[in-house]
Amino acid sequence: MANSSRSFYDWLMANRNAVAADELQLFANNAFLGLAFPKQSTDFDDISNYLEENASYLTEMSIFDQSWERYQAGR
């Protein structure tokens, strides 16, 4: 399970890559540019709702779902 003191955003930022070789890295790069991203949240529903309403850069919500699973696994 994810460390409750580490937000999803913090975890996601550790996956940024200027080259964006995969969907997770591209997601992280774009989330970095989103000023309203819920940076302190560790709640799936809060982040999911934000992404559904505001993240046109996320082509499929399954990218978030897969990222969330990795976050929960502590990767």
Short mmCIF file of N, CA, C and O in Angstrom, two decimals:
data_model
loop_
_atom_site.label_atom_id
_atom_site.label_comp_id
_atom_site.label_asym_id
_atom_site.label_seq_id
_atom_site.Cartn_x
_atom_site.Cartn_y
_atom_site.Cartn_z
N MET A 1 0.85 -1.18 0.00
CA MET A 1 0.00 0.00 0.00
C MET A 1 0.89 1.23 0.00
O MET A 1 1.97 1.24 0.53
N ALA A 2 0.39 2.32 -0.59
CA ALA A 2 1.16 3.55 -0.69
C ALA A 2 1.39 4.18 0.67
O ALA A 2 0.58 4.05 1.57
N ASN A 3 2.51 4.84 0.79
CA ASN A 3 2.81 5.58 2.00
C ASN A 3 1.83 6.74 2.09
O ASN A 3 1.77 7.59 1.21
N SER A 4 1.05 6.78 3.17
CA SER A 4 -0.01 7.78 3.28
C SER A 4 0.54 9.20 3.34
O SER A 4 -0.18 10.14 3.09
N SER A 5 1.83 9.36 3.65
CA SER A 5 2.39 10.70 3.71
C SER A 5 2.82 11.19 2.33
O SER A 5 3.13 12.36 2.16
N ARG A 6 2.85 10.33 1.37
CA ARG A 6 3.25 10.70 0.01
C ARG A 6 2.01 10.80 -0.87
O ARG A 6 1.30 9.81 -1.07
N SER A 7 1.78 11.97 -1.40
CA SER A 7 0.60 12.15 -2.26
C SER A 7 0.81 11.46 -3.60
O SER A 7 1.94 11.15 -4.00
N PHE A 8 -0.31 11.23 -4.29
CA PHE A 8 -0.23 10.63 -5.62
C PHE A 8 0.59 11.53 -6.54
O PHE A 8 1.41 11.05 -7.32
N TYR A 9 0.38 12.84 -6.44
CA TYR A 9 1.12 13.79 -7.27
C TYR A 9 2.63 13.65 -7.04
O TYR A 9 3.40 13.63 -8.01
N ASP A 10 3.05 13.57 -5.79
CA ASP A 10 4.48 13.41 -5.51
C ASP A 10 5.02 12.13 -6.13
O ASP A 10 6.11 12.12 -6.72
N TRP A 11 4.25 11.05 -6.00
CA TRP A 11 4.66 9.79 -6.62
C TRP A 11 4.74 9.95 -8.14
O TRP A 11 5.69 9.53 -8.78
N LEU A 12 3.72 10.60 -8.71
CA LEU A 12 3.66 10.78 -10.16
C LEU A 12 4.84 11.61 -10.66
O LEU A 12 5.42 11.30 -11.70
N MET A 13 5.22 12.63 -9.91
CA MET A 13 6.33 13.49 -10.33
C MET A 13 7.66 12.73 -10.37
O MET A 13 8.56 13.08 -11.15
N ALA A 14 7.77 11.69 -9.58
CA ALA A 14 8.98 10.86 -9.63
C ALA A 14 9.06 10.08 -10.93
O ALA A 14 10.12 9.52 -11.27
N ASN A 15 7.97 10.05 -11.70
CA ASN A 15 7.93 9.33 -12.97
C ASN A 15 8.04 10.25 -14.18
O ASN A 15 7.90 9.78 -15.31
N ARG A 16 8.29 11.54 -13.95
CA ARG A 16 8.45 12.45 -15.08
C ARG A 16 9.70 12.09 -15.87
O ARG A 16 10.69 11.62 -15.34
N ASN A 17 9.61 12.34 -17.18
CA ASN A 17 10.73 12.08 -18.07
C ASN A 17 10.56 12.99 -19.28
O ASN A 17 9.53 12.94 -19.94
N ALA A 18 11.55 13.80 -19.54
CA ALA A 18 11.47 14.76 -20.66
C ALA A 18 11.22 14.08 -22.00
O ALA A 18 10.60 14.65 -22.89
N VAL A 19 11.66 12.84 -22.13
CA VAL A 19 11.47 12.11 -23.38
C VAL A 19 10.09 11.46 -23.45
O VAL A 19 9.57 11.23 -24.53
N ALA A 20 9.47 11.21 -22.31
CA ALA A 20 8.14 10.59 -22.21
C ALA A 20 8.05 9.33 -23.05
O ALA A 20 7.35 9.27 -24.05
N ALA A 21 8.75 8.32 -22.61
CA ALA A 21 8.81 7.07 -23.35
C ALA A 21 7.56 6.21 -23.22
O ALA A 21 7.34 5.32 -24.02
N ASP A 22 6.73 6.46 -22.19
CA ASP A 22 5.52 5.66 -22.03
C ASP A 22 4.37 6.55 -21.53
O ASP A 22 4.56 7.74 -21.27
N GLU A 23 3.20 5.96 -21.42
CA GLU A 23 1.99 6.73 -21.05
C GLU A 23 2.09 7.32 -19.65
O GLU A 23 1.62 8.43 -19.41
N LEU A 24 2.69 6.59 -18.71
CA LEU A 24 2.85 7.09 -17.35
C LEU A 24 3.72 8.34 -17.34
O LEU A 24 3.39 9.33 -16.70
N GLN A 25 4.81 8.31 -18.06
CA GLN A 25 5.70 9.47 -18.12
C GLN A 25 5.03 10.65 -18.78
O GLN A 25 5.16 11.80 -18.31
N LEU A 26 4.27 10.42 -19.82
CA LEU A 26 3.53 11.49 -20.49
C LEU A 26 2.48 12.07 -19.54
O LEU A 26 2.32 13.30 -19.45
N PHE A 27 1.77 11.21 -18.82
CA PHE A 27 0.80 11.64 -17.82
C PHE A 27 1.49 12.52 -16.78
O PHE A 27 1.02 13.61 -16.45
N ALA A 28 2.61 12.09 -16.28
CA ALA A 28 3.35 12.85 -15.27
C ALA A 28 3.79 14.21 -15.81
O ALA A 28 3.64 15.23 -15.13
N ASN A 29 4.31 14.22 -17.01
CA ASN A 29 4.75 15.48 -17.61
C ASN A 29 3.59 16.46 -17.74
O ASN A 29 3.74 17.66 -17.43
N ASN A 30 2.45 15.98 -18.17
CA ASN A 30 1.29 16.86 -18.35
C ASN A 30 0.67 17.28 -17.01
O ASN A 30 0.25 18.42 -16.85
N ALA A 31 0.65 16.37 -16.04
CA ALA A 31 0.12 16.72 -14.72
C ALA A 31 0.96 17.81 -14.08
O ALA A 31 0.44 18.68 -13.37
N PHE A 32 2.24 17.80 -14.32
CA PHE A 32 3.15 18.83 -13.81
C PHE A 32 2.72 20.22 -14.27
O PHE A 32 2.85 21.20 -13.53
N LEU A 33 2.20 20.30 -15.48
CA LEU A 33 1.78 21.58 -16.04
C LEU A 33 0.39 22.02 -15.56
O LEU A 33 0.03 23.17 -15.73
N GLY A 34 -0.36 21.10 -14.95
CA GLY A 34 -1.71 21.40 -14.48
C GLY A 34 -1.68 22.09 -13.12
O GLY A 34 -1.49 21.44 -12.09
N LEU A 35 -1.86 23.39 -13.10
CA LEU A 35 -1.76 24.16 -11.86
C LEU A 35 -2.81 23.77 -10.83
O LEU A 35 -2.58 23.92 -9.63
N ALA A 36 -3.95 23.27 -11.26
CA ALA A 36 -5.04 22.94 -10.34
C ALA A 36 -5.03 21.47 -9.90
O ALA A 36 -5.90 21.06 -9.15
N PHE A 37 -4.05 20.70 -10.36
CA PHE A 37 -3.99 19.29 -9.98
C PHE A 37 -4.00 19.18 -8.45
O PHE A 37 -3.30 19.94 -7.78
N PRO A 38 -4.79 18.26 -7.90
CA PRO A 38 -4.86 18.11 -6.43
C PRO A 38 -3.56 17.51 -5.87
O PRO A 38 -3.47 16.32 -5.60
N LYS A 39 -2.58 18.35 -5.70
CA LYS A 39 -1.22 17.93 -5.38
C LYS A 39 -1.06 17.23 -4.02
O LYS A 39 -0.15 16.44 -3.85
N GLN A 40 -1.90 17.53 -3.08
CA GLN A 40 -1.76 16.94 -1.74
C GLN A 40 -2.63 15.71 -1.53
O GLN A 40 -2.54 15.05 -0.50
N SER A 41 -3.46 15.39 -2.49
CA SER A 41 -4.45 14.33 -2.32
C SER A 41 -3.85 12.93 -2.37
O SER A 41 -2.95 12.64 -3.16
N THR A 42 -4.40 12.07 -1.53
CA THR A 42 -4.10 10.64 -1.55
C THR A 42 -5.40 9.86 -1.79
O THR A 42 -5.44 8.65 -1.60
N ASP A 43 -6.45 10.57 -2.22
CA ASP A 43 -7.77 9.99 -2.38
C ASP A 43 -8.08 9.73 -3.85
O ASP A 43 -8.08 10.66 -4.67
N PHE A 44 -8.37 8.48 -4.17
CA PHE A 44 -8.66 8.08 -5.55
C PHE A 44 -9.78 8.90 -6.16
O PHE A 44 -9.65 9.41 -7.28
N ASP A 45 -10.89 9.05 -5.44
CA ASP A 45 -12.05 9.75 -5.99
C ASP A 45 -11.77 11.22 -6.27
O ASP A 45 -12.19 11.75 -7.30
N ASP A 46 -11.05 11.89 -5.37
CA ASP A 46 -10.70 13.30 -5.59
C ASP A 46 -9.90 13.47 -6.87
O ASP A 46 -10.19 14.34 -7.70
N ILE A 47 -8.89 12.64 -7.02
CA ILE A 47 -8.02 12.76 -8.18
C ILE A 47 -8.74 12.34 -9.45
O ILE A 47 -8.65 13.00 -10.49
N SER A 48 -9.49 11.26 -9.38
CA SER A 48 -10.24 10.78 -10.54
C SER A 48 -11.24 11.82 -11.02
O SER A 48 -11.33 12.09 -12.23
N ASN A 49 -11.97 12.42 -10.10
CA ASN A 49 -12.94 13.46 -10.48
C ASN A 49 -12.25 14.64 -11.13
O ASN A 49 -12.72 15.18 -12.14
N TYR A 50 -11.13 15.06 -10.56
CA TYR A 50 -10.38 16.17 -11.16
C TYR A 50 -9.98 15.82 -12.59
O TYR A 50 -10.16 16.62 -13.51
N LEU A 51 -9.41 14.65 -12.78
CA LEU A 51 -8.94 14.25 -14.10
C LEU A 51 -10.08 14.15 -15.11
O LEU A 51 -9.95 14.59 -16.25
N GLU A 52 -11.20 13.58 -14.69
CA GLU A 52 -12.34 13.45 -15.60
C GLU A 52 -12.87 14.81 -16.05
O GLU A 52 -13.30 14.97 -17.19
N GLU A 53 -12.81 15.80 -15.17
CA GLU A 53 -13.37 17.12 -15.47
C GLU A 53 -12.36 18.09 -16.07
O GLU A 53 -12.76 19.04 -16.75
N ASN A 54 -11.07 17.87 -15.85
CA ASN A 54 -10.10 18.91 -16.19
C ASN A 54 -8.90 18.48 -17.01
O ASN A 54 -8.15 19.34 -17.46
N ALA A 55 -8.66 17.23 -17.16
CA ALA A 55 -7.41 16.78 -17.78
C ALA A 55 -7.64 16.29 -19.21
O ALA A 55 -7.66 15.09 -19.46
N SER A 56 -7.75 17.22 -20.13
CA SER A 56 -7.94 16.83 -21.53
C SER A 56 -6.71 16.12 -22.09
O SER A 56 -6.81 15.41 -23.09
N TYR A 57 -5.57 16.27 -21.44
CA TYR A 57 -4.35 15.61 -21.89
C TYR A 57 -4.36 14.11 -21.62
O TYR A 57 -3.58 13.36 -22.19
N LEU A 58 -5.24 13.65 -20.73
CA LEU A 58 -5.31 12.23 -20.40
C LEU A 58 -6.30 11.57 -21.37
O LEU A 58 -7.50 11.73 -21.24
N THR A 59 -5.77 10.86 -22.34
CA THR A 59 -6.61 10.32 -23.41
C THR A 59 -7.53 9.20 -22.94
O THR A 59 -8.59 9.00 -23.52
N GLU A 60 -7.12 8.45 -21.91
CA GLU A 60 -7.93 7.36 -21.37
C GLU A 60 -7.78 7.33 -19.85
O GLU A 60 -6.66 7.41 -19.35
N MET A 61 -8.87 7.18 -19.15
CA MET A 61 -8.81 7.10 -17.68
C MET A 61 -8.10 5.82 -17.22
O MET A 61 -7.62 5.75 -16.10
N SER A 62 -8.00 4.84 -18.10
CA SER A 62 -7.30 3.61 -17.72
C SER A 62 -5.82 3.90 -17.42
O SER A 62 -5.20 3.18 -16.63
N ILE A 63 -5.27 4.96 -18.00
CA ILE A 63 -3.89 5.35 -17.70
C ILE A 63 -3.79 5.75 -16.23
O ILE A 63 -2.86 5.35 -15.52
N PHE A 64 -4.77 6.52 -15.75
CA PHE A 64 -4.80 6.89 -14.34
C PHE A 64 -4.99 5.65 -13.48
O PHE A 64 -4.31 5.46 -12.47
N ASP A 65 -5.93 4.78 -13.87
CA ASP A 65 -6.20 3.57 -13.08
C ASP A 65 -4.94 2.72 -12.92
O ASP A 65 -4.64 2.24 -11.82
N GLN A 66 -4.20 2.53 -13.99
CA GLN A 66 -2.97 1.75 -13.93
C GLN A 66 -1.92 2.45 -13.07
O GLN A 66 -1.21 1.81 -12.29
N SER A 67 -1.85 3.77 -13.20
CA SER A 67 -0.90 4.55 -12.40
C SER A 67 -1.26 4.45 -10.93
O SER A 67 -0.38 4.32 -10.07
N TRP A 68 -2.55 4.52 -10.63
CA TRP A 68 -3.00 4.44 -9.23
C TRP A 68 -2.63 3.08 -8.63
O TRP A 68 -2.19 3.01 -7.49
N GLU A 69 -2.79 2.02 -9.41
CA GLU A 69 -2.42 0.69 -8.92
C GLU A 69 -0.95 0.62 -8.58
O GLU A 69 -0.55 0.05 -7.56
N ARG A 70 -0.11 1.21 -9.42
CA ARG A 70 1.33 1.23 -9.16
C ARG A 70 1.64 2.09 -7.93
O ARG A 70 2.50 1.73 -7.13
N TYR A 71 0.95 3.19 -7.79
CA TYR A 71 1.10 4.06 -6.61
C TYR A 71 0.74 3.28 -5.35
O TYR A 71 1.47 3.30 -4.36
N GLN A 72 -0.37 2.57 -5.38
CA GLN A 72 -0.80 1.79 -4.22
C GLN A 72 0.19 0.68 -3.89
O GLN A 72 0.38 0.34 -2.73
N ALA A 73 0.82 0.13 -4.90
CA ALA A 73 1.79 -0.94 -4.70
C ALA A 73 3.12 -0.41 -4.17
O ALA A 73 3.99 -1.19 -3.79
N GLY A 74 3.27 0.92 -4.16
CA GLY A 74 4.47 1.52 -3.62
C GLY A 74 5.63 1.61 -4.59
O GLY A 74 6.77 1.80 -4.18
N ARG A 75 5.34 1.52 -5.86
CA ARG A 75 6.41 1.61 -6.85
C ARG A 75 6.88 3.02 -7.02
O ARG A 75 6.25 3.96 -6.84
#
